PDB file of C-alpha atoms in Angstrom:
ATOM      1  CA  UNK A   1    -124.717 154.461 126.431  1.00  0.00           C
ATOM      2  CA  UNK A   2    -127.588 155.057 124.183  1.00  0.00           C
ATOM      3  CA  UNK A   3    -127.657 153.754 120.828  1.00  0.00           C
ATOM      4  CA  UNK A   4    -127.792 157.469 119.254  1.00  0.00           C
ATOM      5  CA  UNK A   5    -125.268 158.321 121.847  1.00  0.00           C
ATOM      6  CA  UNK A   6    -122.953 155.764 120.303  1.00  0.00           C
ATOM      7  CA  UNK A   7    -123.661 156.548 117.187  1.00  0.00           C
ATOM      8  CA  UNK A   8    -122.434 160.196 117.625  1.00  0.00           C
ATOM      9  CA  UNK A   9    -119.248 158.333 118.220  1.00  0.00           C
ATOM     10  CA  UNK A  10    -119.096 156.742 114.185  1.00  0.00           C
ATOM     11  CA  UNK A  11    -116.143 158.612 112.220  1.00  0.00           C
ATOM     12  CA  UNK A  12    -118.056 157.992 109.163  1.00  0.00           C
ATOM     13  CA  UNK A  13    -114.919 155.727 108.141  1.00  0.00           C
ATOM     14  CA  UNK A  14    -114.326 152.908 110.782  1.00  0.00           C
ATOM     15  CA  UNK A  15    -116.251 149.939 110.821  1.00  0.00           C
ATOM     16  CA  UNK A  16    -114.524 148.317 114.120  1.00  0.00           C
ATOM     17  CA  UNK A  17    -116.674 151.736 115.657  1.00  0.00           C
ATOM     18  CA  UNK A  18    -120.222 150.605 114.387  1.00  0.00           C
ATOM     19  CA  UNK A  19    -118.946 146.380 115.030  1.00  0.00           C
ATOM     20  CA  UNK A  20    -119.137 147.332 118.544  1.00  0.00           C
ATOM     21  CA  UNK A  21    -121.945 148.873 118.381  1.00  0.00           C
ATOM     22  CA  UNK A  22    -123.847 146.255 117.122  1.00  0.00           C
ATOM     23  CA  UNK A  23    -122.314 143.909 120.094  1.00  0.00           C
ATOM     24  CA  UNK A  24    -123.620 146.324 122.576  1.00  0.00           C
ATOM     25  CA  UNK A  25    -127.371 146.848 121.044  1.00  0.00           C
ATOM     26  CA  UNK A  26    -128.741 143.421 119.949  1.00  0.00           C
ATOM     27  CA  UNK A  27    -131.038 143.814 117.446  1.00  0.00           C
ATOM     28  CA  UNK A  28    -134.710 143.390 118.640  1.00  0.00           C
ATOM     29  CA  UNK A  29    -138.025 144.644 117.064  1.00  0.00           C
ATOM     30  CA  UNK A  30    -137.405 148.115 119.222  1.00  0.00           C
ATOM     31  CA  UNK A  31    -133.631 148.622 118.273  1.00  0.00           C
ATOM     32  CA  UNK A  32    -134.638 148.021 114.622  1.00  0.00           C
ATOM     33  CA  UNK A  33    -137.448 150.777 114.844  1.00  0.00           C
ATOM     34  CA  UNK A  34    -134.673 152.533 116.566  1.00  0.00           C
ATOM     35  CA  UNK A  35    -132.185 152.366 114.220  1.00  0.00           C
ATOM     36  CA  UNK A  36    -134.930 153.125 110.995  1.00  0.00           C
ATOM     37  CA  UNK A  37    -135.680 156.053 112.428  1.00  0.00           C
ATOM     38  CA  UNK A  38    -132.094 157.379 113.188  1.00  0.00           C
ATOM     39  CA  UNK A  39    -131.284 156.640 109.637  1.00  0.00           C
ATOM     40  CA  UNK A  40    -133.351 159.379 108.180  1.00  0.00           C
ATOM     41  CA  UNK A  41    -131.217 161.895 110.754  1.00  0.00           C
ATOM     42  CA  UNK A  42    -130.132 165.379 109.247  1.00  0.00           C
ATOM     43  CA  UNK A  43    -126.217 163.910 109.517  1.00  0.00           C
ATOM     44  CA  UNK A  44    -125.269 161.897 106.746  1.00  0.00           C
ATOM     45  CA  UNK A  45    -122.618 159.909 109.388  1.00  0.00           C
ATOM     46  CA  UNK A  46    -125.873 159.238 111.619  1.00  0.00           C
ATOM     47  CA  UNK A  47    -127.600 158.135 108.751  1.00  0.00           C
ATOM     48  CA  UNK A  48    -124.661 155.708 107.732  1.00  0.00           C
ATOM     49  CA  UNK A  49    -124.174 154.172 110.624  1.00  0.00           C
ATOM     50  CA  UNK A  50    -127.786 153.530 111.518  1.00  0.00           C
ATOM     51  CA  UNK A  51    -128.043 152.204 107.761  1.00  0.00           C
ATOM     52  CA  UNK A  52    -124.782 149.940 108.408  1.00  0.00           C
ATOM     53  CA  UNK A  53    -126.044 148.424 111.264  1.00  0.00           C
ATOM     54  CA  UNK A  54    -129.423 147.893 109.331  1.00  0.00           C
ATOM     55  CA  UNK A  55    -127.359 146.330 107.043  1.00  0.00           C
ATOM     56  CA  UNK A  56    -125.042 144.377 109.653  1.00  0.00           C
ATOM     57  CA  UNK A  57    -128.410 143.256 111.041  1.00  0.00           C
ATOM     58  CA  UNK A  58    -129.644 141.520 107.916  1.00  0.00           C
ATOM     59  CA  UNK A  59    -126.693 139.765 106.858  1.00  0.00           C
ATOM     60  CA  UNK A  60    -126.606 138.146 110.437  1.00  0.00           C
ATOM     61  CA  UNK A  61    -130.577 136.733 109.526  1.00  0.00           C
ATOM     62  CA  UNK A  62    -132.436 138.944 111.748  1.00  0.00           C
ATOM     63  CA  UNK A  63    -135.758 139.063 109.785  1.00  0.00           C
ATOM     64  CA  UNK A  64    -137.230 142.732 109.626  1.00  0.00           C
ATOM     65  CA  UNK A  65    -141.230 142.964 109.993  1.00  0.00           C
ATOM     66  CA  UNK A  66    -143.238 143.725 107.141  1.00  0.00           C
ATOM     67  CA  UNK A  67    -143.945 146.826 108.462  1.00  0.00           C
ATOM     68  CA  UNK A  68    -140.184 147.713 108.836  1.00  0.00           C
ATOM     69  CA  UNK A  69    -139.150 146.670 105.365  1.00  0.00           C
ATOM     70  CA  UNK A  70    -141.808 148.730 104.573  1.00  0.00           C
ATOM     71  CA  UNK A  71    -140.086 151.491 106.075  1.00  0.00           C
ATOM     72  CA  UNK A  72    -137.065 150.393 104.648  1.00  0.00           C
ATOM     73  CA  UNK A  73    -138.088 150.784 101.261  1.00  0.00           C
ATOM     74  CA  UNK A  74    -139.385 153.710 102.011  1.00  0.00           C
ATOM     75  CA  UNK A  75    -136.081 155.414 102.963  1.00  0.00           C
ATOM     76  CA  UNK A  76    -134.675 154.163  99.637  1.00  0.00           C
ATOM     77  CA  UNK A  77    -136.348 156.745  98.257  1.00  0.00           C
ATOM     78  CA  UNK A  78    -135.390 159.111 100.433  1.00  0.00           C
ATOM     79  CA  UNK A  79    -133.119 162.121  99.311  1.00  0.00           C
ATOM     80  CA  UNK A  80    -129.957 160.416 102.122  1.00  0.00           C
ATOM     81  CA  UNK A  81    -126.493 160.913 101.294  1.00  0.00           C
ATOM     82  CA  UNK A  82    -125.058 157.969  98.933  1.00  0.00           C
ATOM     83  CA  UNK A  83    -123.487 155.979 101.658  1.00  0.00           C
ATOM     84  CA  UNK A  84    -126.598 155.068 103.646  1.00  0.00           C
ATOM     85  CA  UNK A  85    -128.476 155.370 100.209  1.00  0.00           C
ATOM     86  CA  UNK A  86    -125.769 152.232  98.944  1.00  0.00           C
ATOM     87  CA  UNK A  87    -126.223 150.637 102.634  1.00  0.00           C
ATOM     88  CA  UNK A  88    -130.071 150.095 102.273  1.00  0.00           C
ATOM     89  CA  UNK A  89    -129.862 148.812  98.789  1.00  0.00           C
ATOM     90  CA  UNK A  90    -127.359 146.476  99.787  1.00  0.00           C
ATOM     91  CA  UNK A  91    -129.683 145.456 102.625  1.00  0.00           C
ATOM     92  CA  UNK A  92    -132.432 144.287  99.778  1.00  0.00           C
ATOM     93  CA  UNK A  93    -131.591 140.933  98.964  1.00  0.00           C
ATOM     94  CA  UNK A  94    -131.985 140.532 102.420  1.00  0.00           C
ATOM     95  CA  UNK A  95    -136.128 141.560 102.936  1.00  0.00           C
ATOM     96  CA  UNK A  96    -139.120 140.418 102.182  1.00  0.00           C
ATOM     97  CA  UNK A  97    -140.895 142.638  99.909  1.00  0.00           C
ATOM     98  CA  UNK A  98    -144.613 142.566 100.247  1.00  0.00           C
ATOM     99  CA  UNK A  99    -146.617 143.657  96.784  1.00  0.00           C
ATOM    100  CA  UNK A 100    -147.555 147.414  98.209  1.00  0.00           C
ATOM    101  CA  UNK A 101    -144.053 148.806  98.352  1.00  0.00           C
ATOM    102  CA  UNK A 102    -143.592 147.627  94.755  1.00  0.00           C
ATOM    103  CA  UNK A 103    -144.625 151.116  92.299  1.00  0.00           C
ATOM    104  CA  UNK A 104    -142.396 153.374  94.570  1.00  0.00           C
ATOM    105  CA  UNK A 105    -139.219 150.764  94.769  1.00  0.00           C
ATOM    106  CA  UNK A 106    -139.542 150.799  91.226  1.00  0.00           C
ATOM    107  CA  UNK A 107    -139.366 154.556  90.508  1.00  0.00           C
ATOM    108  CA  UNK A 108    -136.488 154.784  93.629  1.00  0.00           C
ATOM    109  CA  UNK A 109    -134.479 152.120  91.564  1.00  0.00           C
ATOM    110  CA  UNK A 110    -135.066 153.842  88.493  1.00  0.00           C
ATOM    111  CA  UNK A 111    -133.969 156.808  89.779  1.00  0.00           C
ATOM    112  CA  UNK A 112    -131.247 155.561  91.878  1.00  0.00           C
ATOM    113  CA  UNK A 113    -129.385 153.863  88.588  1.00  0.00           C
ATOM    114  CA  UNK A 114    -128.962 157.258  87.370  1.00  0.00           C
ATOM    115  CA  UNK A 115    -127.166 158.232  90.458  1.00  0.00           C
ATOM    116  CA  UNK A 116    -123.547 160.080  90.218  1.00  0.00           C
ATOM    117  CA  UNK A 117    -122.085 157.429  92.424  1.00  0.00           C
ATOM    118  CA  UNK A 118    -121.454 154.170  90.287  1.00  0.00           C
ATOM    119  CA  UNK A 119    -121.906 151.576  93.601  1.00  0.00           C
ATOM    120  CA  UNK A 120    -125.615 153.586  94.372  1.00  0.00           C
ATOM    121  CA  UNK A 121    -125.660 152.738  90.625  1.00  0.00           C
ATOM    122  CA  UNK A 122    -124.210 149.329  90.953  1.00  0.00           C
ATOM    123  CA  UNK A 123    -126.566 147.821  93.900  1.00  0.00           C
ATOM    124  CA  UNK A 124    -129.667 149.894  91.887  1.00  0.00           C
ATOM    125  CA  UNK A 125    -129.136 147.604  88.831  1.00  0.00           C
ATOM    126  CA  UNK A 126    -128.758 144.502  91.397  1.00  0.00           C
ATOM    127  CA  UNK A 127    -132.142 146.005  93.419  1.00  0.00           C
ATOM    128  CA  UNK A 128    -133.742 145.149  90.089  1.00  0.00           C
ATOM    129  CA  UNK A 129    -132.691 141.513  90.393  1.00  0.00           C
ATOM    130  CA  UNK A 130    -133.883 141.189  93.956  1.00  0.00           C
ATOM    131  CA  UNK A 131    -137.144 142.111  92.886  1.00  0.00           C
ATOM    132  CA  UNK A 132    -137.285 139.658  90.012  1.00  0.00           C
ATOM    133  CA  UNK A 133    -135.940 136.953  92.276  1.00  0.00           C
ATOM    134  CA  UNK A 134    -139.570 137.605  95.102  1.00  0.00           C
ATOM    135  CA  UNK A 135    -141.929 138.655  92.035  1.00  0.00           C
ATOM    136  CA  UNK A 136    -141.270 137.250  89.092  1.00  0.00           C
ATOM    137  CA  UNK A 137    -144.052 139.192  87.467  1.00  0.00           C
ATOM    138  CA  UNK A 138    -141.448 141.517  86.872  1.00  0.00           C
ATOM    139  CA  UNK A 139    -138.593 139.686  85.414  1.00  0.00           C
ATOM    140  CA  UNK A 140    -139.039 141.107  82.068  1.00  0.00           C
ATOM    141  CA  UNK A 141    -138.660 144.892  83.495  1.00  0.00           C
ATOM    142  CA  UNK A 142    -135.588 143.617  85.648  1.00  0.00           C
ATOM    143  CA  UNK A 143    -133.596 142.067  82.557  1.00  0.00           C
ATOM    144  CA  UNK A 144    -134.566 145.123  80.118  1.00  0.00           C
ATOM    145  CA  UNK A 145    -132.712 147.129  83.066  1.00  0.00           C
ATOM    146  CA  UNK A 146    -130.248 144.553  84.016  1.00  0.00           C
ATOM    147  CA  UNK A 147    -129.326 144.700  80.136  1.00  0.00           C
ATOM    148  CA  UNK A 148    -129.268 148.571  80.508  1.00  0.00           C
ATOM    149  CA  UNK A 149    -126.705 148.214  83.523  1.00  0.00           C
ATOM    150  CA  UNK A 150    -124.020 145.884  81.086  1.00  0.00           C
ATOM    151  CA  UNK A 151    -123.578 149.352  78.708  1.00  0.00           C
ATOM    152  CA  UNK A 152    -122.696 151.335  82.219  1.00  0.00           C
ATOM    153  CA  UNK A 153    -119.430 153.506  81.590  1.00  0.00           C
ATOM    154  CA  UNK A 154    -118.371 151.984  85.169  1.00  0.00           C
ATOM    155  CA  UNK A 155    -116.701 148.698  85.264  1.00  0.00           C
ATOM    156  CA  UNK A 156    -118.241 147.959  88.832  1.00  0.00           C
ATOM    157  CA  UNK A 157    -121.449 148.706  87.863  1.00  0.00           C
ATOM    158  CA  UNK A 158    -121.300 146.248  84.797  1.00  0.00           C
ATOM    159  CA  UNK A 159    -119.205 143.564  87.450  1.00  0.00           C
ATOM    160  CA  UNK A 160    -122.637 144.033  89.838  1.00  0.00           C
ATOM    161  CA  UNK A 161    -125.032 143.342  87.033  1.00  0.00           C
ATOM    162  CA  UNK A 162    -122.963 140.170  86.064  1.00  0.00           C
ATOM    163  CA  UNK A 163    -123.301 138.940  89.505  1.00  0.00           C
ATOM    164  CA  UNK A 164    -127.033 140.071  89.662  1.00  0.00           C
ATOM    165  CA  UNK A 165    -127.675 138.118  87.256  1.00  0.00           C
ATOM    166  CA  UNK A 166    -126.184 134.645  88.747  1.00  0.00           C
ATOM    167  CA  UNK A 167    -127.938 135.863  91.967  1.00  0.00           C
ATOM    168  CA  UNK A 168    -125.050 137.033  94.267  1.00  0.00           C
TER     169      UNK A 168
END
């Protein structure tokens, strides 16, 4: 089957579903186009499971070009439903991010911590982090919103910022 056609099999809720879909599509340079482009589908459950198996893919070490991080990034500010929105932030401590995605990570982060859903929130604040981590230029911006996170009304998003800030 095709990767799309599999994905029109995801629930939206069962991870054993999108596990064996990343055992039948190994990632390669053309499945991870594949699956960056399938994650800015119409359907939110299209969009999660492409973004879980981005994810799946980067906590395995498969190494996405510059040019898809790029991409990546770029969907992070896209207006995509909060699951593959929480996905692709969870994905960042995972890329390499070049200098020219920087201004518009920023304002998606900033944005993003404002989010109704606390985890979007949550992995926002630790986004921040990442970013001080590859550019330390901007570790004074990442603990003046790292310190912003620790007054969060949502216990998990203050838990995420605690670990954020050990680097986990």
């Amino acid at each position: 089957m095709t990767l799309r056609a599999d994905l029109e099999l995801y629930d939206g809720k069962r991870t054993d579903i999108l596990e064996r879909i990343a055992a039948a599509h190994p990632v390669t340079a053309p499945l991870a186009r594949q699956l960056i482009k399938t994650a800015s589908d119409d359907d939110p459950r299209t969009q999660s499971g492409a973004t879980w198996l981005i994810l799946h893919h980067a906590r395995a070490g498969y190494a996405y070009t510059p040019a898809a991080t790029r991409e990546l990034l770029t969907l992070i500010g896209d207006d995509l439903h909060w699951e593959p929105t929480l996905n692709l932030l969870q994905t960042l401590p995972h890329l390499a991010i070049g200098d020219a995605p920087l201004p518009a990570l920023r304002k998606s982060l900033k944005r993003l911590i404002k989010h109704d859903n606390k985890l979007v929130r949550a992995w926002a604040y630790n986004g921040f982090a990442v970013l001080a981590r590859q550019h330390p230029k901007l570790a004074s911006e990442a603990e003046r919103m790292l310190t912003q996170g620790e007054q969060d009304e949502a216990a998990s998003v203050r838990a995420r910022v605690r670990n954020a800030r050990k680097g986990k």
